[in-house]
Amino acid sequence: MAELAGIPWLHGLDANERAVAVDDLKVVSVATGELLCRVGRPATFWFGVIDGLLKMSNDTALGIPITFTGVPPGGWFGEGTVIKREAYRYNIQALRKSVVAGIGVETFHWLVDRSIPFNRFITQQLNERLGQFIAAREIDRMGDPDARVARGLAALFHPLLYPGVGSLLRITQQELGYLVGLSRQRVNEALQALQDQALIRIEYGGVRVLDLDGLRRHMQRVARGG
DNA sequence: TCATTAAATTGTT
DNA sequence: AACAATTTAATGA
């Protein structure tokens, strides 16, 4: 299976553990708009994106719809709820036709109980995502559209959380608009501004990052009001 | 492989 | 929201 190569945490496991994980691994194809997780449903799987793009949000719930983050290829999510054996606190929806992998809750705990590399992966995952949510709060409070787009892109290009992305992120400006909560034309405007600063290059159906550190500095600089 | 057509995406108003 | 221009994907010879 070529798909296994794109699953980052598999590499840290020993032969036995990997065999158990692969045996339990399920790979499904989801259509655009399809929901993988619903708020309130018990967590049964720990999911990862092989190909495509997902959106983590809490719409359909009462109150204002909030998009937490997008999940591009290489990203794994849901460990928080799986660890606590709770119900999902968000919806996961496919922004486009995607291929998603998952392992069951029991297998997840089995790995947590015996593999140190697996625990390291989970800890790092939680830590990096916490950093992203803190940055998101700061920037959304400021409300500068260019900064929101810069932040959204910097998050999706995170090499540890989303190793499958590389330097070219496959995302349309429409999809990016759904993720950061802006109109397509406003996203287009922001992208051109970022391109003018040589931080990214706009490509058909995607965005290439030229300077990830610069992108991060940009969103922080704007968030401070500079 | 190439040319033609349809569909998707982008840039602009 | 609507439009034109551009790029990609699909089709068939």
mmCIF file of N, CA and C in Angstrom, chain A residues 85-138:
data_model
loop_
_atom_site.group_PDB
_atom_site.id
_atom_site.type_symbol
_atom_site.label_atom_id
_atom_site.label_comp_id
_atom_site.label_asym_id
_atom_site.label_seq_id
_atom_site.Cartn_x
_atom_site.Cartn_y
_atom_site.Cartn_z
ATOM 1 N N ARG A 85 -12.142 9.265 25.864
ATOM 2 C CA ARG A 85 -13.305 8.411 25.547
ATOM 3 C C ARG A 85 -14.598 9.208 25.652
ATOM 4 N N GLU A 86 -14.552 10.404 25.114
ATOM 5 C CA GLU A 86 -15.728 11.278 25.154
ATOM 6 C C GLU A 86 -16.404 11.338 23.784
ATOM 7 N N ALA A 87 -17.375 12.238 23.682
ATOM 8 C CA ALA A 87 -18.030 12.459 22.397
ATOM 9 C C ALA A 87 -17.306 13.582 21.662
ATOM 10 N N TYR A 88 -17.404 13.569 20.342
ATOM 11 C CA TYR A 88 -16.769 14.616 19.540
ATOM 12 C C TYR A 88 -17.345 15.981 19.893
ATOM 13 N N ARG A 89 -16.495 16.965 19.892
ATOM 14 C CA ARG A 89 -16.949 18.320 20.195
ATOM 15 C C ARG A 89 -17.003 19.183 18.942
ATOM 16 N N TYR A 90 -16.873 18.555 17.806
ATOM 17 C CA TYR A 90 -16.863 19.308 16.557
ATOM 18 C C TYR A 90 -17.353 18.407 15.431
ATOM 19 N N ASN A 91 -17.639 19.034 14.314
ATOM 20 C CA ASN A 91 -17.957 18.288 13.105
ATOM 21 C C ASN A 91 -16.717 18.242 12.224
ATOM 22 N N ILE A 92 -16.576 17.135 11.545
ATOM 23 C CA ILE A 92 -15.532 17.054 10.533
ATOM 24 C C ILE A 92 -16.222 16.838 9.200
ATOM 25 N N GLN A 93 -16.011 17.787 8.291
ATOM 26 C CA GLN A 93 -16.687 17.746 7.000
ATOM 27 C C GLN A 93 -15.646 17.795 5.880
ATOM 28 N N ALA A 94 -15.897 17.030 4.836
ATOM 29 C CA ALA A 94 -14.983 17.029 3.696
ATOM 30 C C ALA A 94 -15.246 18.258 2.828
ATOM 31 N N LEU A 95 -14.227 19.063 2.652
ATOM 32 C CA LEU A 95 -14.337 20.245 1.802
ATOM 33 C C LEU A 95 -14.260 19.845 0.328
ATOM 34 N N ARG A 96 -13.655 18.699 0.092
ATOM 35 C CA ARG A 96 -13.647 18.122 -1.251
ATOM 36 C C ARG A 96 -13.521 16.621 -1.097
ATOM 37 N N LYS A 97 -13.646 15.929 -2.211
ATOM 38 C CA LYS A 97 -13.524 14.479 -2.185
ATOM 39 C C LYS A 97 -12.176 14.103 -1.574
ATOM 40 N N SER A 98 -12.215 13.273 -0.528
ATOM 41 C CA SER A 98 -11.003 12.989 0.228
ATOM 42 C C SER A 98 -10.873 11.508 0.545
ATOM 43 N N VAL A 99 -9.655 11.106 0.874
ATOM 44 C CA VAL A 99 -9.387 9.755 1.345
ATOM 45 C C VAL A 99 -8.925 9.860 2.796
ATOM 46 N N VAL A 100 -9.646 9.181 3.689
ATOM 47 C CA VAL A 100 -9.393 9.297 5.122
ATOM 48 C C VAL A 100 -9.107 7.925 5.708
ATOM 49 N N ALA A 101 -8.102 7.872 6.592
ATOM 50 C CA ALA A 101 -7.780 6.634 7.290
ATOM 51 C C ALA A 101 -8.167 6.764 8.749
ATOM 52 N N GLY A 102 -8.319 5.643 9.435
ATOM 53 C CA GLY A 102 -8.658 5.699 10.846
ATOM 54 C C GLY A 102 -8.312 4.401 11.546
ATOM 55 N N ILE A 103 -7.987 4.489 12.854
ATOM 56 C CA ILE A 103 -7.847 3.282 13.671
ATOM 57 C C ILE A 103 -8.836 3.385 14.828
ATOM 58 N N GLY A 104 -9.283 2.254 15.308
ATOM 59 C CA GLY A 104 -10.276 2.212 16.360
ATOM 60 C C GLY A 104 -9.750 2.716 17.691
ATOM 61 N N VAL A 105 -10.671 3.087 18.575
ATOM 62 C CA VAL A 105 -10.291 3.611 19.897
ATOM 63 C C VAL A 105 -9.452 2.601 20.676
ATOM 64 N N GLU A 106 -9.831 1.328 20.614
ATOM 65 C CA GLU A 106 -9.121 0.313 21.399
ATOM 66 C C GLU A 106 -7.681 0.175 20.931
ATOM 67 N N THR A 107 -7.509 0.167 19.604
ATOM 68 C CA THR A 107 -6.149 0.069 19.075
ATOM 69 C C THR A 107 -5.335 1.291 19.439
ATOM 70 N N PHE A 108 -5.976 2.441 19.417
ATOM 71 C CA PHE A 108 -5.298 3.678 19.800
ATOM 72 C C PHE A 108 -4.770 3.564 21.233
ATOM 73 N N HIS A 109 -5.629 3.112 22.153
ATOM 74 C CA HIS A 109 -5.198 2.981 23.541
ATOM 75 C C HIS A 109 -4.141 1.901 23.710
ATOM 76 N N TRP A 110 -4.266 0.854 22.919
ATOM 77 C CA TRP A 110 -3.277 -0.217 22.962
ATOM 78 C C TRP A 110 -1.890 0.342 22.621
ATOM 79 N N LEU A 111 -1.840 1.228 21.636
ATOM 80 C CA LEU A 111 -0.571 1.837 21.236
ATOM 81 C C LEU A 111 -0.068 2.813 22.304
ATOM 82 N N VAL A 112 -0.996 3.594 22.854
ATOM 83 C CA VAL A 112 -0.609 4.541 23.905
ATOM 84 C C VAL A 112 0.008 3.798 25.090
ATOM 85 N N ASP A 113 -0.519 2.609 25.371
ATOM 86 C CA ASP A 113 -0.060 1.857 26.538
ATOM 87 C C ASP A 113 1.315 1.229 26.362
ATOM 88 N N ARG A 114 1.803 1.151 25.111
ATOM 89 C CA ARG A 114 3.076 0.438 24.994
ATOM 90 C C ARG A 114 4.134 1.114 24.141
ATOM 91 N N SER A 115 3.785 2.075 23.322
ATOM 92 C CA SER A 115 4.803 2.650 22.436
ATOM 93 C C SER A 115 5.182 4.075 22.852
ATOM 94 N N ILE A 116 6.443 4.237 23.227
ATOM 95 C CA ILE A 116 6.918 5.577 23.590
ATOM 96 C C ILE A 116 6.941 6.510 22.374
ATOM 97 N N PRO A 117 7.427 6.049 21.230
ATOM 98 C CA PRO A 117 7.386 6.940 20.045
ATOM 99 C C PRO A 117 5.965 7.399 19.706
ATOM 100 N N PHE A 118 5.006 6.502 19.884
ATOM 101 C CA PHE A 118 3.620 6.877 19.607
ATOM 102 C C PHE A 118 3.158 7.976 20.580
ATOM 103 N N ASN A 119 3.527 7.816 21.847
ATOM 104 C CA ASN A 119 3.180 8.841 22.828
ATOM 105 C C ASN A 119 3.838 10.178 22.514
ATOM 106 N N ARG A 120 5.081 10.110 22.061
ATOM 107 C CA ARG A 120 5.778 11.342 21.675
ATOM 108 C C ARG A 120 5.029 12.026 20.543
ATOM 109 N N PHE A 121 4.593 11.222 19.582
ATOM 110 C CA PHE A 121 3.862 11.783 18.449
ATOM 111 C C PHE A 121 2.593 12.490 18.918
ATOM 112 N N ILE A 122 1.857 11.843 19.786
ATOM 113 C CA ILE A 122 0.595 12.417 20.284
ATOM 114 C C ILE A 122 0.862 13.690 21.079
ATOM 115 N N THR A 123 1.868 13.644 21.938
ATOM 116 C CA THR A 123 2.192 14.817 22.762
ATOM 117 C C THR A 123 2.566 15.996 21.883
ATOM 118 N N GLN A 124 3.434 15.741 20.906
ATOM 119 C CA GLN A 124 3.849 16.807 19.998
ATOM 120 C C GLN A 124 2.657 17.360 19.231
ATOM 121 N N GLN A 125 1.784 16.457 18.811
ATOM 122 C CA GLN A 125 0.592 16.826 18.065
ATOM 123 C C GLN A 125 -0.292 17.775 18.878
ATOM 124 N N LEU A 126 -0.544 17.402 20.144
ATOM 125 C CA LEU A 126 -1.380 18.226 21.010
ATOM 126 C C LEU A 126 -0.727 19.579 21.254
ATOM 127 N N ASN A 127 0.587 19.545 21.456
ATOM 128 C CA ASN A 127 1.319 20.774 21.752
ATOM 129 C C ASN A 127 1.296 21.747 20.585
ATOM 130 N N GLU A 128 1.554 21.243 19.389
ATOM 131 C CA GLU A 128 1.590 22.108 18.211
ATOM 132 C C GLU A 128 0.209 22.696 17.927
ATOM 133 N N ARG A 129 -0.809 21.873 18.126
ATOM 134 C CA ARG A 129 -2.148 22.362 17.826
ATOM 135 C C ARG A 129 -2.589 23.411 18.847
ATOM 136 N N LEU A 130 -2.170 23.219 20.080
ATOM 137 C CA LEU A 130 -2.465 24.229 21.095
ATOM 138 C C LEU A 130 -1.882 25.578 20.676
ATOM 139 N N GLY A 131 -0.642 25.535 20.184
ATOM 140 C CA GLY A 131 -0.010 26.775 19.716
ATOM 141 C C GLY A 131 -0.806 27.420 18.602
ATOM 142 N N GLN A 132 -1.359 26.602 17.723
ATOM 143 C CA GLN A 132 -2.139 27.143 16.610
ATOM 144 C C GLN A 132 -3.422 27.801 17.092
ATOM 145 N N PHE A 133 -4.077 27.180 18.068
ATOM 146 C CA PHE A 133 -5.339 27.745 18.547
ATOM 147 C C PHE A 133 -5.117 29.063 19.273
ATOM 148 N N ILE A 134 -3.993 29.152 19.986
ATOM 149 C CA ILE A 134 -3.681 30.410 20.666
ATOM 150 C C ILE A 134 -3.449 31.513 19.642
ATOM 151 N N ALA A 135 -2.684 31.194 18.608
ATOM 152 C CA ALA A 135 -2.434 32.184 17.555
ATOM 153 C C ALA A 135 -3.746 32.581 16.877
ATOM 154 N N ALA A 136 -4.619 31.602 16.678
ATOM 155 C CA ALA A 136 -5.893 31.873 16.015
ATOM 156 C C ALA A 136 -6.736 32.842 16.835
ATOM 157 N N ARG A 137 -6.730 32.667 18.129
ATOM 158 C CA ARG A 137 -7.516 33.559 18.990
ATOM 159 C C ARG A 137 -7.031 34.995 18.881
ATOM 160 N N GLU A 138 -5.718 35.171 18.974
ATOM 161 C CA GLU A 138 -5.147 36.515 18.902
ATOM 162 C C GLU A 138 -5.556 37.202 17.604
#
